[in-house]
GROMACS .gro file of C-alpha atoms in nm:
model
  350
    1MET     CA    1   1.781   1.916   1.186
    2ALA     CA    2   1.697   2.084   0.857
    3ILE     CA    3   1.863   1.802   0.663
    4ILE     CA    4   1.652   1.546   0.851
    5PHE     CA    5   1.329   1.735   0.776
    6VAL     CA    6   1.425   1.767   0.408
    7LEU     CA    7   1.473   1.388   0.416
    8HIS     CA    8   1.119   1.354   0.550
    9LEU     CA    9   0.982   1.566   0.264
   10CYS     CA   10   1.165   1.350   0.010
   11MET     CA   11   1.047   1.026   0.174
   12ASP     CA   12   0.690   1.156   0.187
   13TYR     CA   13   0.703   1.230  -0.185
   14VAL     CA   14   0.841   0.883  -0.261
   15VAL     CA   15   0.561   0.719  -0.060
   16ARG     CA   16   0.295   0.928  -0.237
   17GLU     CA   17   0.433   0.838  -0.580
   18LYS     CA   18   0.526   0.475  -0.508
   19ARG     CA   19   0.269   0.352  -0.760
   20ARG     CA   20   0.487   0.499  -1.032
   21VAL     CA   21   0.811   0.352  -0.896
   22PRO     CA   22   0.915  -0.002  -0.999
   23VAL     CA   23   0.897  -0.243  -0.705
   24TRP     CA   24   1.269  -0.322  -0.723
   25LEU     CA   25   1.366   0.047  -0.727
   26LEU     CA   26   1.171   0.162  -0.418
   27PRO     CA   27   1.405   0.002  -0.157
   28ILE     CA   28   1.709   0.145  -0.336
   29ILE     CA   29   1.562   0.498  -0.331
   30VAL     CA   30   1.462   0.478   0.036
   31VAL     CA   31   1.797   0.339   0.156
   32ALA     CA   32   1.989   0.587  -0.064
   33LEU     CA   33   1.794   0.886   0.072
   34VAL     CA   34   1.853   0.792   0.434
   35SER     CA   35   2.218   0.699   0.376
   36PHE     CA   36   2.286   1.027   0.198
   37THR     CA   37   2.122   1.218   0.484
   38VAL     CA   38   2.327   1.045   0.754
   39ILE     CA   39   2.649   1.097   0.556
   40ALA     CA   40   2.566   1.466   0.512
   41ILE     CA   41   2.510   1.488   0.889
   42PHE     CA   42   2.864   1.358   0.947
   43TYR     CA   43   3.003   1.667   0.772
   44LEU     CA   44   2.770   1.917   0.942
   45PRO     CA   45   2.798   1.851   1.316
   46ILE     CA   46   2.639   2.066   1.586
   47ARG     CA   47   2.910   2.265   1.767
   48PHE     CA   48   2.858   2.365   2.130
   49ASP     CA   49   3.104   2.496   2.385
   50GLY     CA   50   3.404   2.331   2.225
   51PHE     CA   51   3.229   2.002   2.161
   52GLN     CA   52   3.066   1.876   1.845
   53PHE     CA   53   2.810   1.605   1.787
   54ASP     CA   54   2.544   1.507   1.535
   55LEU     CA   55   2.200   1.347   1.508
   56ARG     CA   56   2.312   1.050   1.299
   57PHE     CA   57   2.098   0.789   1.471
   58ILE     CA   58   1.768   0.977   1.420
   59PRO     CA   59   1.721   0.897   1.046
   60LEU     CA   60   1.848   0.541   1.093
   61VAL     CA   61   1.619   0.471   1.388
   62PHE     CA   62   1.307   0.607   1.217
   63LEU     CA   63   1.391   0.414   0.900
   64ALA     CA   64   1.415   0.090   1.101
   65ILE     CA   65   1.089   0.163   1.284
   66ARG     CA   66   0.888   0.251   0.972
   67TRP     CA   67   1.040   0.023   0.705
   68GLY     CA   68   1.185  -0.275   0.889
   69TRP     CA   69   1.515  -0.453   0.927
   70LYS     CA   70   1.607  -0.492   0.559
   71TYR     CA   71   1.600  -0.118   0.504
   72GLY     CA   72   1.742  -0.029   0.846
   73LEU     CA   73   2.038  -0.266   0.830
   74SER     CA   74   2.116  -0.177   0.466
   75ALA     CA   75   2.140   0.195   0.546
   76LEU     CA   76   2.333   0.114   0.866
   77LEU     CA   77   2.591  -0.086   0.671
   78ILE     CA   78   2.644   0.188   0.410
   79THR     CA   79   2.672   0.472   0.661
   80SER     CA   80   2.890   0.274   0.904
   81LEU     CA   81   3.140   0.191   0.633
   82TRP     CA   82   3.144   0.555   0.524
   83ARG     CA   83   3.204   0.679   0.879
   84LEU     CA   84   3.482   0.425   0.936
   85GLY     CA   85   3.636   0.534   0.607
   86MET     CA   86   3.642   0.894   0.731
   87GLY     CA   87   3.867   0.778   1.016
   88GLY     CA   88   3.937   0.966   1.334
   89ILE     CA   89   3.972   0.870   1.699
   90GLY     CA   90   3.598   0.847   1.763
   91SER     CA   91   3.497   0.665   1.445
   92VAL     CA   92   3.466   0.312   1.589
   93PRO     CA   93   3.285   0.409   1.915
   94GLY     CA   94   3.069   0.649   1.713
   95VAL     CA   95   2.960   0.370   1.482
   96ILE     CA   96   2.904   0.115   1.759
   97PHE     CA   97   2.731   0.331   2.018
   98GLY     CA   98   2.587   0.602   1.794
   99MET     CA   99   2.455   0.388   1.509
  100VAL     CA  100   2.460   0.010   1.555
  101PHE     CA  101   2.307  -0.007   1.904
  102PRO     CA  102   2.031   0.250   1.832
  103VAL     CA  103   1.927   0.070   1.511
  104LEU     CA  104   1.918  -0.268   1.687
  105LEU     CA  105   1.718  -0.110   1.967
  106ALA     CA  106   1.475   0.040   1.716
  107LEU     CA  107   1.424  -0.300   1.551
  108LEU     CA  108   1.355  -0.451   1.894
  109PHE     CA  109   1.102  -0.173   1.966
  110ARG     CA  110   0.941  -0.236   1.627
  111LYS     CA  111   0.899  -0.605   1.709
  112ILE     CA  112   0.751  -0.564   2.057
  113GLY     CA  113   0.560  -0.239   2.004
  114LYS     CA  114   0.386  -0.275   1.667
  115HIS     CA  115   0.061  -0.124   1.794
  116TYR     CA  116   0.228   0.175   1.960
  117GLN     CA  117   0.470   0.294   1.694
  118LEU     CA  118   0.532   0.668   1.693
  119ASN     CA  119   0.300   0.755   1.981
  120SER     CA  120   0.447   0.998   2.235
  121PHE     CA  121   0.556   0.746   2.498
  122PHE     CA  122   0.703   0.514   2.232
  123VAL     CA  123   0.913   0.794   2.079
  124PHE     CA  124   1.021   0.928   2.420
  125SER     CA  125   1.132   0.582   2.539
  126LEU     CA  126   1.314   0.499   2.216
  127ILE     CA  127   1.498   0.831   2.185
  128THR     CA  128   1.592   0.832   2.554
  129LEU     CA  129   1.738   0.480   2.538
  130CYS     CA  130   1.923   0.560   2.215
  131TRP     CA  131   2.068   0.872   2.377
  132LEU     CA  132   2.183   0.666   2.676
  133PHE     CA  133   2.353   0.416   2.443
  134CYS     CA  134   2.527   0.706   2.270
  135ASP     CA  135   2.633   0.915   2.568
  136VAL     CA  136   2.683   0.692   2.873
  137PRO     CA  137   2.997   0.533   2.718
  138ILE     CA  138   3.149   0.885   2.715
  139ILE     CA  139   3.172   0.866   3.093
  140PHE     CA  140   3.391   0.557   3.080
  141ILE     CA  141   3.581   0.595   2.752
  142VAL     CA  142   3.672   0.963   2.733
  143PRO     CA  143   3.916   1.117   2.983
  144ASN     CA  144   3.725   1.346   3.216
  145GLY     CA  145   3.413   1.182   3.073
  146TRP     CA  146   3.175   1.265   3.357
  147GLU     CA  147   3.246   1.639   3.326
  148ILE     CA  148   3.198   1.623   2.950
  149PHE     CA  149   2.874   1.429   2.995
  150LYS     CA  150   2.737   1.693   3.233
  151ASP     CA  151   2.843   1.980   3.002
  152ILE     CA  152   2.674   1.841   2.690
  153PHE     CA  153   2.381   1.660   2.853
  154PHE     CA  154   2.118   1.929   2.805
  155ILE     CA  155   2.198   2.027   2.446
  156ARG     CA  156   2.250   1.665   2.335
  157TYR     CA  157   1.941   1.516   2.492
  158GLY     CA  158   1.730   1.820   2.407
  159SER     CA  159   1.835   1.804   2.041
  160PHE     CA  160   1.753   1.435   2.017
  161ILE     CA  161   1.413   1.466   2.185
  162LEU     CA  162   1.313   1.781   1.992
  163THR     CA  163   1.411   1.632   1.656
  164GLY     CA  164   1.259   1.292   1.734
  165TYR     CA  165   0.925   1.434   1.848
  166THR     CA  166   0.901   1.678   1.558
  167LEU     CA  167   0.991   1.415   1.302
  168SER     CA  168   0.746   1.163   1.450
  169PHE     CA  169   0.471   1.428   1.436
  170PHE     CA  170   0.538   1.495   1.067
  171ILE     CA  171   0.550   1.121   0.992
  172ARG     CA  172   0.217   1.060   1.169
  173GLN     CA  173   0.057   1.344   0.972
  174SER     CA  174   0.197   1.205   0.647
  175ILE     CA  175   0.066   0.858   0.728
  176LYS     CA  176  -0.284   0.998   0.786
  177GLU     CA  177  -0.273   1.207   0.469
  178ASN     CA  178  -0.154   0.910   0.263
  179GLU     CA  179  -0.432   0.691   0.407
  180TRP     CA  180  -0.692   0.957   0.318
  181ARG     CA  181  -0.540   0.996  -0.027
  182GLU     CA  182  -0.548   0.621  -0.090
  183GLN     CA  183  -0.910   0.602   0.028
  184LEU     CA  184  -1.011   0.887  -0.202
  185GLN     CA  185  -0.822   0.722  -0.487
  186TYR     CA  186  -0.995   0.392  -0.416
  187TYR     CA  187  -1.343   0.547  -0.412
  188ALA     CA  188  -1.265   0.739  -0.728
  189GLU     CA  189  -1.177   0.415  -0.908
  190HIS     CA  190  -1.418   0.161  -0.756
  191ASP     CA  191  -1.788   0.104  -0.719
  192PRO     CA  192  -1.861   0.175  -0.349
  193LEU     CA  193  -2.107  -0.115  -0.310
  194THR     CA  194  -1.924  -0.406  -0.475
  195GLY     CA  195  -1.562  -0.290  -0.466
  196LEU     CA  196  -1.530  -0.364  -0.838
  197TYR     CA  197  -1.394  -0.108  -1.084
  198ASN     CA  198  -1.633   0.165  -1.185
  199LEU     CA  199  -1.692   0.194  -1.558
  200ARG     CA  200  -1.448   0.482  -1.619
  201THR     CA  201  -1.160   0.307  -1.444
  202PHE     CA  202  -1.248  -0.025  -1.605
  203MET     CA  203  -1.223   0.122  -1.955
  204THR     CA  204  -0.892   0.291  -1.872
  205ASN     CA  205  -0.746  -0.033  -1.735
  206VAL     CA  206  -0.862  -0.231  -2.038
  207LYS     CA  207  -0.665   0.002  -2.264
  208ASN     CA  208  -0.361  -0.032  -2.037
  209HIS     CA  209  -0.379  -0.414  -2.027
  210PHE     CA  210  -0.471  -0.478  -2.389
  211SER     CA  211  -0.225  -0.691  -2.587
  212PRO     CA  212  -0.290  -0.740  -2.961
  213ALA     CA  213  -0.092  -1.066  -2.948
  214LYS     CA  214  -0.361  -1.228  -2.732
  215GLN     CA  215  -0.733  -1.300  -2.746
  216ASN     CA  216  -0.926  -1.008  -2.596
  217TYR     CA  217  -1.297  -1.006  -2.513
  218ILE     CA  218  -1.558  -0.781  -2.357
  219VAL     CA  219  -1.822  -0.976  -2.165
  220MET     CA  220  -2.146  -0.832  -2.031
  221ALA     CA  221  -2.336  -1.009  -1.753
  222ASP     CA  222  -2.678  -0.942  -1.603
  223ILE     CA  223  -2.860  -1.102  -1.308
  224ASP     CA  224  -3.177  -1.273  -1.424
  225HIS     CA  225  -3.502  -1.145  -1.265
  226PHE     CA  226  -3.317  -0.905  -1.036
  227LYS     CA  227  -3.612  -0.663  -1.032
  228HIS     CA  228  -3.823  -0.939  -0.881
  229ILE     CA  229  -3.566  -0.982  -0.602
  230ASN     CA  230  -3.572  -0.609  -0.523
  231ASP     CA  231  -3.951  -0.592  -0.533
  232THR     CA  232  -3.997  -0.905  -0.322
  233TYR     CA  233  -3.720  -0.877  -0.063
  234GLY     CA  234  -3.627  -0.508  -0.073
  235HIS     CA  235  -3.332  -0.310  -0.203
  236LEU     CA  236  -3.111  -0.390   0.097
  237SER     CA  237  -3.133  -0.758   0.007
  238GLY     CA  238  -3.063  -0.665  -0.355
  239ASP     CA  239  -2.750  -0.477  -0.248
  240ALA     CA  240  -2.638  -0.768  -0.031
  241ILE     CA  241  -2.670  -1.003  -0.327
  242LEU     CA  242  -2.473  -0.768  -0.554
  243THR     CA  243  -2.193  -0.759  -0.297
  244GLN     CA  244  -2.187  -1.139  -0.263
  245LEU     CA  245  -2.194  -1.180  -0.640
  246ALA     CA  246  -1.893  -0.951  -0.678
  247ASP     CA  247  -1.704  -1.172  -0.430
  248VAL     CA  248  -1.791  -1.479  -0.636
  249PHE     CA  249  -1.658  -1.307  -0.949
  250LYS     CA  250  -1.333  -1.217  -0.774
  251ASN     CA  251  -1.283  -1.573  -0.646
  252VAL     CA  252  -1.343  -1.729  -0.988
  253ALA     CA  253  -1.107  -1.479  -1.156
  254ALA     CA  254  -0.836  -1.550  -0.897
  255GLN     CA  255  -0.851  -1.923  -0.974
  256MET     CA  256  -0.808  -1.879  -1.350
  257THR     CA  257  -0.459  -1.963  -1.478
  258GLY     CA  258  -0.323  -1.810  -1.795
  259VAL     CA  259  -0.616  -1.568  -1.814
  260ASN     CA  260  -0.613  -1.198  -1.728
  261ILE     CA  261  -0.952  -1.077  -1.607
  262LEU     CA  262  -1.073  -0.729  -1.511
  263ILE     CA  263  -1.422  -0.686  -1.369
  264GLY     CA  264  -1.632  -0.372  -1.337
  265ARG     CA  265  -1.984  -0.277  -1.242
  266TYR     CA  266  -2.157  -0.143  -1.549
  267GLY     CA  267  -2.463  -0.020  -1.362
  268GLY     CA  268  -2.755  -0.163  -1.166
  269GLU     CA  269  -2.733  -0.542  -1.187
  270GLU     CA  270  -2.509  -0.540  -1.496
  271PHE     CA  271  -2.138  -0.623  -1.486
  272ILE     CA  272  -1.867  -0.592  -1.746
  273PHE     CA  273  -1.559  -0.814  -1.789
  274PHE     CA  274  -1.237  -0.780  -1.985
  275ILE     CA  275  -1.090  -1.123  -2.055
  276GLU     CA  276  -0.746  -1.158  -2.210
  277MET     CA  277  -0.593  -1.500  -2.278
  278GLU     CA  278  -0.356  -1.699  -2.494
  279GLU     CA  279  -0.462  -1.831  -2.833
  280ASP     CA  280  -0.495  -2.187  -2.704
  281LYS     CA  281  -0.755  -2.088  -2.443
  282ASP     CA  282  -1.131  -2.115  -2.497
  283ILE     CA  283  -1.349  -1.814  -2.409
  284GLN     CA  284  -1.655  -2.035  -2.370
  285SER     CA  285  -1.494  -2.238  -2.090
  286VAL     CA  286  -1.396  -1.917  -1.906
  287VAL     CA  287  -1.742  -1.760  -1.921
  288THR     CA  288  -1.908  -2.091  -1.839
  289ALA     CA  289  -1.692  -2.115  -1.524
  290PHE     CA  290  -1.845  -1.788  -1.401
  291GLN     CA  291  -2.195  -1.899  -1.498
  292ASP     CA  292  -2.164  -2.239  -1.326
  293LYS     CA  293  -2.012  -2.098  -1.006
  294VAL     CA  294  -2.297  -1.848  -0.968
  295ARG     CA  295  -2.556  -2.123  -1.024
  296GLU     CA  296  -2.390  -2.340  -0.757
  297THR     CA  297  -2.354  -2.064  -0.495
  298PRO     CA  298  -2.631  -1.988  -0.241
  299PHE     CA  299  -2.688  -1.615  -0.191
  300TYR     CA  300  -2.820  -1.476   0.136
  301LEU     CA  301  -3.084  -1.209   0.180
  302GLU     CA  302  -3.036  -0.918   0.418
  303ASP     CA  303  -3.170  -0.962   0.775
  304THR     CA  304  -3.353  -1.295   0.724
  305LYS     CA  305  -3.044  -1.473   0.587
  306GLU     CA  306  -3.279  -1.672   0.367
  307LYS     CA  307  -3.098  -1.842   0.080
  308ILE     CA  308  -3.183  -1.792  -0.285
  309ASN     CA  309  -3.021  -1.904  -0.608
  310LEU     CA  310  -2.921  -1.683  -0.902
  311THR     CA  311  -2.861  -1.728  -1.270
  312LEU     CA  312  -2.684  -1.494  -1.509
  313SER     CA  313  -2.716  -1.407  -1.875
  314PHE     CA  314  -2.400  -1.324  -2.071
  315GLY     CA  315  -2.304  -1.150  -2.392
  316VAL     CA  316  -1.955  -1.196  -2.537
  317CYS     CA  317  -1.776  -0.993  -2.804
  318PRO     CA  318  -1.409  -0.996  -2.916
  319ILE     CA  319  -1.241  -0.657  -2.902
  320GLU     CA  320  -1.196  -0.555  -3.262
  321ASN     CA  321  -1.047  -0.209  -3.206
  322ILE     CA  322  -0.901  -0.106  -2.871
  323ASN     CA  323  -0.950   0.261  -2.964
  324ASP     CA  324  -1.324   0.201  -3.002
  325LEU     CA  325  -1.419   0.001  -2.693
  326THR     CA  326  -1.769   0.148  -2.708
  327HIS     CA  327  -1.834  -0.050  -3.027
  328SER     CA  328  -1.730  -0.383  -2.873
  329THR     CA  329  -1.918  -0.306  -2.552
  330GLY     CA  330  -2.232  -0.226  -2.752
  331LYS     CA  331  -2.211  -0.556  -2.940
  332ALA     CA  332  -2.158  -0.749  -2.615
  333ASP     CA  333  -2.460  -0.571  -2.470
  334LYS     CA  334  -2.674  -0.672  -2.768
  335CYS     CA  335  -2.561  -1.033  -2.721
  336LEU     CA  336  -2.656  -1.008  -2.352
  337TYR     CA  337  -3.010  -0.901  -2.440
  338ARG     CA  338  -3.030  -1.179  -2.695
  339SER     CA  339  -2.957  -1.421  -2.409
  340LYS     CA  340  -3.228  -1.263  -2.197
  341ASN     CA  341  -3.481  -1.263  -2.478
  342ASN     CA  342  -3.409  -1.629  -2.553
  343GLY     CA  343  -3.497  -1.741  -2.203
  344ARG     CA  344  -3.209  -1.615  -1.983
  345ASN     CA  345  -2.940  -1.822  -1.803
  346GLN     CA  346  -2.734  -1.858  -2.121
  347ILE     CA  347  -2.438  -1.715  -2.313
  348SER     CA  348  -2.461  -1.545  -2.653
  349TYR     CA  349  -2.159  -1.463  -2.871
  350ALA     CA  350  -2.108  -1.191  -3.130
   0.00000   0.00000   0.00000
């Protein structure tokens, strides 16, 4: 049982730190952890009244339930081959009834019970059926099987249920904690209204994405006459428009090919872009695509759902020194205000 709970601690750590783990490496780590645990269980059986048994199917079943068939079947293959390699009279039945059937059952439960995973009834039903698959064959295969079944019933079934319930409780708590942690991380990095990066995270990501071999620009954008919208229709309508505008930005950025774009909310009705592209790309065409899409899109006011149109002013500056982003941002901001002073709804370049 202790080995299984140490496995849970390791898996919980891997899930928390998965951002730092390469995508290709995560499945290998997960399958290796579970396989190592099951193999360790083979060598540390529970001994009771002359009999010995183990909890081998518990890690495999919970892996299949939480991570799916690719992970479950991979760990099942590794551990089954290991157990068969150990030999012994009970190796083949132990693999078939104690590992293969429970994992297949868990995958079936995962498919038909997606909305109920790891609740009390789900865990009780799954563990009970797995136990029956493991132990009922004893009655028919082992000499004096019924007597053996009666002798080990309580300790076997009790061990499975206790471990399964305890492990499912820890997993549920870890899932909740990871969800809270991800939410806190999201709100620490994003503007709560628009979902775009906040300025601190934006600047950090620009430094992480910057490539001196490519064209790199800072672009500032501002909604024209936004104060008039707030004063006329109210701040709730202003917030609704900011949210819709952020969605337009995201859609345009997603449709760009060969261009890497990061978008943040600078403050108020101002937005900041990092645009990175190959030498053969034209920054004017990229910024104009944003400008044109905003002009073409109807925006809806809060409550009344009345439609209004928006225009944007832009300021564009190439990044001259990645270690001094403030300088490039300041120049882009000056270009933005040149656009506004020259009549708005235009793009100015440093």
